[in-house]
Coordinates of C-alpha atoms and ligand atoms in Angstrom, one line a residue:
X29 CA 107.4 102.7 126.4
X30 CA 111.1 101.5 125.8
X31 CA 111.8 105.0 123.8
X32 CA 109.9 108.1 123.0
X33 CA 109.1 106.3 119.7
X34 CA 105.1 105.4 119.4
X35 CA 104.7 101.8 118.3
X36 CA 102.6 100.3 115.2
X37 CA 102.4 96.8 114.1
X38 CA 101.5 96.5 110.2
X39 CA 100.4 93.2 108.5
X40 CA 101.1 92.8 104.6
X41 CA 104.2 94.6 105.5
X42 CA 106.1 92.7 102.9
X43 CA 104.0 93.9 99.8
X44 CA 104.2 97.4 97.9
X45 CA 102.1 99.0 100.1
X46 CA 103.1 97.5 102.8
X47 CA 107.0 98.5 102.5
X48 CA 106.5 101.9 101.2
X49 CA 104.4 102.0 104.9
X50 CA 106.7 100.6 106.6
X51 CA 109.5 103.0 105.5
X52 CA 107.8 106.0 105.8
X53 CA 106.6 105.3 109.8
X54 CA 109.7 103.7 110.6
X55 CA 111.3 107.5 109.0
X56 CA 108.7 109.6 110.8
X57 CA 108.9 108.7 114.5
X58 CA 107.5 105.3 114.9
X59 CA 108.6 101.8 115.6
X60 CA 107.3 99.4 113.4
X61 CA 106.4 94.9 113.7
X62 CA 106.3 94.4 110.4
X63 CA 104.3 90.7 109.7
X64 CA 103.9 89.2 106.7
X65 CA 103.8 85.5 105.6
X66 CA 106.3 86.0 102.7
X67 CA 109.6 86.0 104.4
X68 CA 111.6 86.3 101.4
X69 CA 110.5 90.4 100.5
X70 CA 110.1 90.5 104.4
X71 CA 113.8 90.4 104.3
X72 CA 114.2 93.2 101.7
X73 CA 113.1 95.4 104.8
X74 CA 114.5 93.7 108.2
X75 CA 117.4 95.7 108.5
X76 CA 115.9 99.3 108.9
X77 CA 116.3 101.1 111.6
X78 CA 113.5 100.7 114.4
X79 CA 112.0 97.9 112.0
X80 CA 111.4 94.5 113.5
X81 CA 109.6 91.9 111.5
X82 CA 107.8 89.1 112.0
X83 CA 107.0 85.8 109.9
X84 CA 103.3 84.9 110.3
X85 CA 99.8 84.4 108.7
X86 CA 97.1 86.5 109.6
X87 CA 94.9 83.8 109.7
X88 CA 96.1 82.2 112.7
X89 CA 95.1 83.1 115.9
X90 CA 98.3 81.9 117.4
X91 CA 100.3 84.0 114.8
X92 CA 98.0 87.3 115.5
X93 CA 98.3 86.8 119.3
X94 CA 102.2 86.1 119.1
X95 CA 102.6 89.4 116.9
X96 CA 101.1 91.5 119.7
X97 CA 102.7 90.0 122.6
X98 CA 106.6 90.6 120.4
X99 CA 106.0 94.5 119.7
X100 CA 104.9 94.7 123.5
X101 CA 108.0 92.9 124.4
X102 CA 110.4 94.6 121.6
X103 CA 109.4 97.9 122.1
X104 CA 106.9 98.1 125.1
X105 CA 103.2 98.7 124.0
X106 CA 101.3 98.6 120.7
X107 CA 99.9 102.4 119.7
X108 CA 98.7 101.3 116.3
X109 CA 97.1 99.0 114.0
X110 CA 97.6 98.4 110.3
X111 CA 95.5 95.4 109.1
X112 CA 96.8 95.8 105.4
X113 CA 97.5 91.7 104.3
X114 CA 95.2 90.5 101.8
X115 CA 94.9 88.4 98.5
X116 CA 93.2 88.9 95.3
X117 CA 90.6 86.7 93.7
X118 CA 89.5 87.9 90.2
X119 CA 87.0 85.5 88.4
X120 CA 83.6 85.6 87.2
X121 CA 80.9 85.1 89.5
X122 CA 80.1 81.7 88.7
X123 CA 83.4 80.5 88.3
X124 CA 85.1 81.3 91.2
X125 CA 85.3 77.6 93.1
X126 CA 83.9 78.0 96.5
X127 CA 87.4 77.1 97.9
X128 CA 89.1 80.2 96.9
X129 CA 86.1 82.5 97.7
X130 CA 86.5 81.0 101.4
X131 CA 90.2 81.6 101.0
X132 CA 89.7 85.5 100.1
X133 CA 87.5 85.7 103.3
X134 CA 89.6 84.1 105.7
X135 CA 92.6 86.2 105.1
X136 CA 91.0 89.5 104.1
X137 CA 88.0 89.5 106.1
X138 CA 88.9 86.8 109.4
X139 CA 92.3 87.8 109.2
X140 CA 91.2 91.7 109.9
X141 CA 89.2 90.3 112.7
X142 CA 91.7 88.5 114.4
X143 CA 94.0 91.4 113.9
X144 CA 92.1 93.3 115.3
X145 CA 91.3 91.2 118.8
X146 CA 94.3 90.4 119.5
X147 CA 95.3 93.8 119.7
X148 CA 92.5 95.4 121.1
X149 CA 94.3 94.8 125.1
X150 CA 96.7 96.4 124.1
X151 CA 95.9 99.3 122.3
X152 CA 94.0 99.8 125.7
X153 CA 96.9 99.9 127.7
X154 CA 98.2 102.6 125.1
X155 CA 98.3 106.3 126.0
X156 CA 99.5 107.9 122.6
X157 CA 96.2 108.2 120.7
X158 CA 95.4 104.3 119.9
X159 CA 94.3 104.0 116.2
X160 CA 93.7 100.9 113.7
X161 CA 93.9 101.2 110.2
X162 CA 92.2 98.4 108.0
X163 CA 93.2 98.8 104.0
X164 CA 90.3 98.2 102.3
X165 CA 89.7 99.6 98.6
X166 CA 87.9 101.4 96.2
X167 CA 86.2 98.1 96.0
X168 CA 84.5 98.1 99.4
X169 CA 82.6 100.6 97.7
X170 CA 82.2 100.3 94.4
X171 CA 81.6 97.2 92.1
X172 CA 84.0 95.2 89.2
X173 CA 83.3 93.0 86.6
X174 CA 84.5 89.9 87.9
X175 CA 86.2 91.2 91.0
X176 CA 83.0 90.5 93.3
X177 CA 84.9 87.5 95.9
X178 CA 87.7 90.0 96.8
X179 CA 85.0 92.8 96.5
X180 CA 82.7 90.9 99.2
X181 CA 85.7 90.8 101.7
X182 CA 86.9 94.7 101.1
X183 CA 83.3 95.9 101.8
X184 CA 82.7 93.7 104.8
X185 CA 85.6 95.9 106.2
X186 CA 84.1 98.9 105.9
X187 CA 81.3 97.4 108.1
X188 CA 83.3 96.5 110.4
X189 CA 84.8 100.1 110.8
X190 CA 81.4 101.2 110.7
X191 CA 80.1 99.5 113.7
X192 CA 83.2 99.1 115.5
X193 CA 84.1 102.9 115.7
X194 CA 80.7 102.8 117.7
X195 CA 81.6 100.2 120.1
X196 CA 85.6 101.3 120.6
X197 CA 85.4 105.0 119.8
X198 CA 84.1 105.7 124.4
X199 CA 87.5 104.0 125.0
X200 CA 89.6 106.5 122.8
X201 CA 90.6 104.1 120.2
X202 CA 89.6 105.2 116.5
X203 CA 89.4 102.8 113.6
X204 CA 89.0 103.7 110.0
X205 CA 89.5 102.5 106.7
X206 CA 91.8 103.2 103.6
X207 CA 90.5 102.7 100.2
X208 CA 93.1 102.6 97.6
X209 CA 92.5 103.3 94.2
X210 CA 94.8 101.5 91.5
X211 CA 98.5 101.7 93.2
X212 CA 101.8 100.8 91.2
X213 CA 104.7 98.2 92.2
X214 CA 102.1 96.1 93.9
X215 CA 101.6 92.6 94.3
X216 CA 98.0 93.2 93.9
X217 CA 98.8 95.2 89.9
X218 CA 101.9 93.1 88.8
X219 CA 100.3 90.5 86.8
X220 CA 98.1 93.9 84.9
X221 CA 101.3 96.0 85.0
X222 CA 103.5 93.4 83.7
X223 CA 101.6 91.3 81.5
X224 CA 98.3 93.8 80.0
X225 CA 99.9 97.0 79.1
X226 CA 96.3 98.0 77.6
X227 CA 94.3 97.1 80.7
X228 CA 96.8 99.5 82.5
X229 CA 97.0 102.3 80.1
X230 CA 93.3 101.8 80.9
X231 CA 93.2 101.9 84.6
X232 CA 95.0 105.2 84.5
X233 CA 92.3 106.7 81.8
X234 CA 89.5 105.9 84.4
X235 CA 91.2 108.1 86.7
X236 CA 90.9 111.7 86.6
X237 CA 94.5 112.0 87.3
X238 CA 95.4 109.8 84.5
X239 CA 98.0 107.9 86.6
X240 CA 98.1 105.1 88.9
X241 CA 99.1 105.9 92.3
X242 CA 102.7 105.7 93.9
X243 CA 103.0 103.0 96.9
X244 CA 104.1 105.9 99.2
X245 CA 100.7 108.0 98.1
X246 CA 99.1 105.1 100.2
X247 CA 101.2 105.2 103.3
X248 CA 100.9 108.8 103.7
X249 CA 97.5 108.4 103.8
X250 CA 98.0 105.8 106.6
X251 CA 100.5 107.8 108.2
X252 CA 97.4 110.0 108.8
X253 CA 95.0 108.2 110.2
X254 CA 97.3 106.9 112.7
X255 CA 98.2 110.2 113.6
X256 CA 97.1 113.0 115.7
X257 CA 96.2 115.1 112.8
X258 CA 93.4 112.7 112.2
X259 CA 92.5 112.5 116.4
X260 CA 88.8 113.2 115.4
X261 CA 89.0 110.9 112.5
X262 CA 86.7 108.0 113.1
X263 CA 84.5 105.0 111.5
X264 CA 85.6 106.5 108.4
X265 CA 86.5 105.3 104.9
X266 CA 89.0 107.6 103.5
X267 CA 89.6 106.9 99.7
X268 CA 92.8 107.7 97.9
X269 CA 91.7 107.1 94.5
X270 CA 92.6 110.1 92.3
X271 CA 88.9 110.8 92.2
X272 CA 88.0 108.3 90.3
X273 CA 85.0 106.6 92.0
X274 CA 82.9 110.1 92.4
X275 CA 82.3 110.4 89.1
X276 CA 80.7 108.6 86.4
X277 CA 81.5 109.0 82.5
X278 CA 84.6 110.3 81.6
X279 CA 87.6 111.2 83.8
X280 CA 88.9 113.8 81.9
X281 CA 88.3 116.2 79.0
X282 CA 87.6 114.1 75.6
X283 CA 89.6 116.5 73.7
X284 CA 92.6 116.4 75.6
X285 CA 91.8 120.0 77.4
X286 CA 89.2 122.1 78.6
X287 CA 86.6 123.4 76.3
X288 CA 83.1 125.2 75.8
X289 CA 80.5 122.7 75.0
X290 CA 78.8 124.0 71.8
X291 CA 74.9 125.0 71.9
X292 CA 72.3 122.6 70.9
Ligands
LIG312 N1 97.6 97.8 94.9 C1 96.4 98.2 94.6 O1 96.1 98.7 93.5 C2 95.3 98.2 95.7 C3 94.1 98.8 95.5 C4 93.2 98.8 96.5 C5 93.4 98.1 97.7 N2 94.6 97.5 97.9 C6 94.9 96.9 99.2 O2 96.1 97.3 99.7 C7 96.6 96.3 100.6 C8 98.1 96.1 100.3 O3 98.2 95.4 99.1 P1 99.3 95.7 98.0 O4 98.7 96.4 97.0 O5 100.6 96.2 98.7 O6 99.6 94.2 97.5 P2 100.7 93.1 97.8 O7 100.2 91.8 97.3 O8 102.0 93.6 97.4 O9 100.7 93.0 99.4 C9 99.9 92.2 100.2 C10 100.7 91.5 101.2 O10 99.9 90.7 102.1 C11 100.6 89.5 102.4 N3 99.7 88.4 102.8 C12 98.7 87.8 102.0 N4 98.1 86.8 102.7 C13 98.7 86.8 104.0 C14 98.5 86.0 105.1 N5 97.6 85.0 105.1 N6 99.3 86.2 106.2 C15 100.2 87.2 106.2 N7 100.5 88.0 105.1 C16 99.7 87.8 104.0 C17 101.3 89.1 101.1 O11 102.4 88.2 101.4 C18 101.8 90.5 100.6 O12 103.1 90.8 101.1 C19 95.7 95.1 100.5 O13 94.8 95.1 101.5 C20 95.0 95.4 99.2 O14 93.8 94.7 99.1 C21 95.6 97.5 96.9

């Protein structure tokens, strides 16, 4: 290692998420590769301290294989993974044109996997408690209306954590999965958060904590499962979701508080 500092590299570094992730490891200890395609908000976080960020799409091999070998060479070994880059793709089920449902799955789903290789060597080589993080979501667990393309890809990851914490987990490397639930300031909510005030007024009612999550919320969670707190942590899909997908009916009292239910 070039410092006492552990070092994780964290696709979709650019987005809300993403940033609020970056921030909060580079804060707390770590040294952070942040990749991300859009180099525009990529620049919003290039000058933090023990940041270094990298241009790239995640569904390149070249790109994945490049972004391993620069945190090895710009700050000596790779101790985590944070396969967080993917794109939306809302749309009925037969309207979706296949090109964009093969989009979805190459960067959510084939981008994950060749995150994932090309920094398996080197998480090897690691000696700080190796861990990967994939972001999926509350929907790679639960269905939508007309949110089953990006739906597919989010619950293909949670296989992959399943099986792969079985095939990794003899070599000391855990893998596991965050599942988000509705999370603010995103790229993934700004078109409902600017443009369908009611749709987000009703997000936040499905929630028994009547709010949408804060971007931070998420990386804490991450934080986590990267950490040693979570060494015995493994092929596991933690969700972060307020509580919403336990439950069924509604998320909170009807009348606005608690209250006895009367006899009948
Ligand atoms: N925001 C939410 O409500 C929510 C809920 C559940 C899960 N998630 C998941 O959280 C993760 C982070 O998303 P976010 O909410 O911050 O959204 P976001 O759109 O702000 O961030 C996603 C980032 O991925 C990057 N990206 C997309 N395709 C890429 C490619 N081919 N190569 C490199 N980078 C690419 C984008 O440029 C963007 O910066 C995603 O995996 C998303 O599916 C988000």
């Amino acid at each position: 290692m070039a410092d006492d500092r552990k070092t994780v590299v964290l696709t979709g570094a650019a987005g809300g998420i993403g940033q609020a992730a970056v921030r909060r490891l580079a804060s707390n200890g770590w040294n952070v590769l942040a990749v991300d395609r859009d180099t525009d908000r990529l620049a919003a976080i290039a000058g933090l301290p023990h940041v270094a960020i990298f241009a790239a799409d995640v569904t390149s091999e070249d790109d994945n294989a490049r972004m391993i070998a620069l945190a090895e060479e710009r700050f000596g070994g790779v101790d985590a993974l944070v396969i967080n880059a993917a794109i939306t793709g809302g749309g009925g089920f037969e309207a979706i044109p296949f090109a964009r449902f093969r989009q979805i799955i190459e960067v959510n789903l084939f981008g994950a996997v060749m995150g994932i290789r090309a920094a398996l060597p080197a998480l090897r080589r690691s000696v700080n408690g190796p861990a990967i993080v994939v972001t999926s979501s509350t929907m790679g667990l639960g269905g939508e209306s007309e949110n089953w393309a990006y739906g597919a890809s989010k619950h293909a990851l949670i296989g992959i954590v399943h099986s792969l914490s079985r095939e990794i987990g003899w070599e000391g490397i855990r893998i596991n999965a965050l599942c988000p639930g509705p999370t603010r300031d995103t790229g993934m909510t700004r078109i409902v958060e600017s443009g369908a005030p009611e749709h987000f007024a009703m997000l936040a009612r499905n929630v028994p904590l009547q709010r949408w999550a804060d971007a931070d919320e998420m990386a804490a969670v991450m934080e986590f499962l990267i950490s040693p707190a979570a060494s015995y942590v493994n092929g596991h899909a933690m969700v972060a979701d307020g509580g919403t997908i336990n439950g069924t009916g509604l998320a909170a009292p009807a009348s606005g508080q608690g209250r006895v239910m009367p006899d009948h």
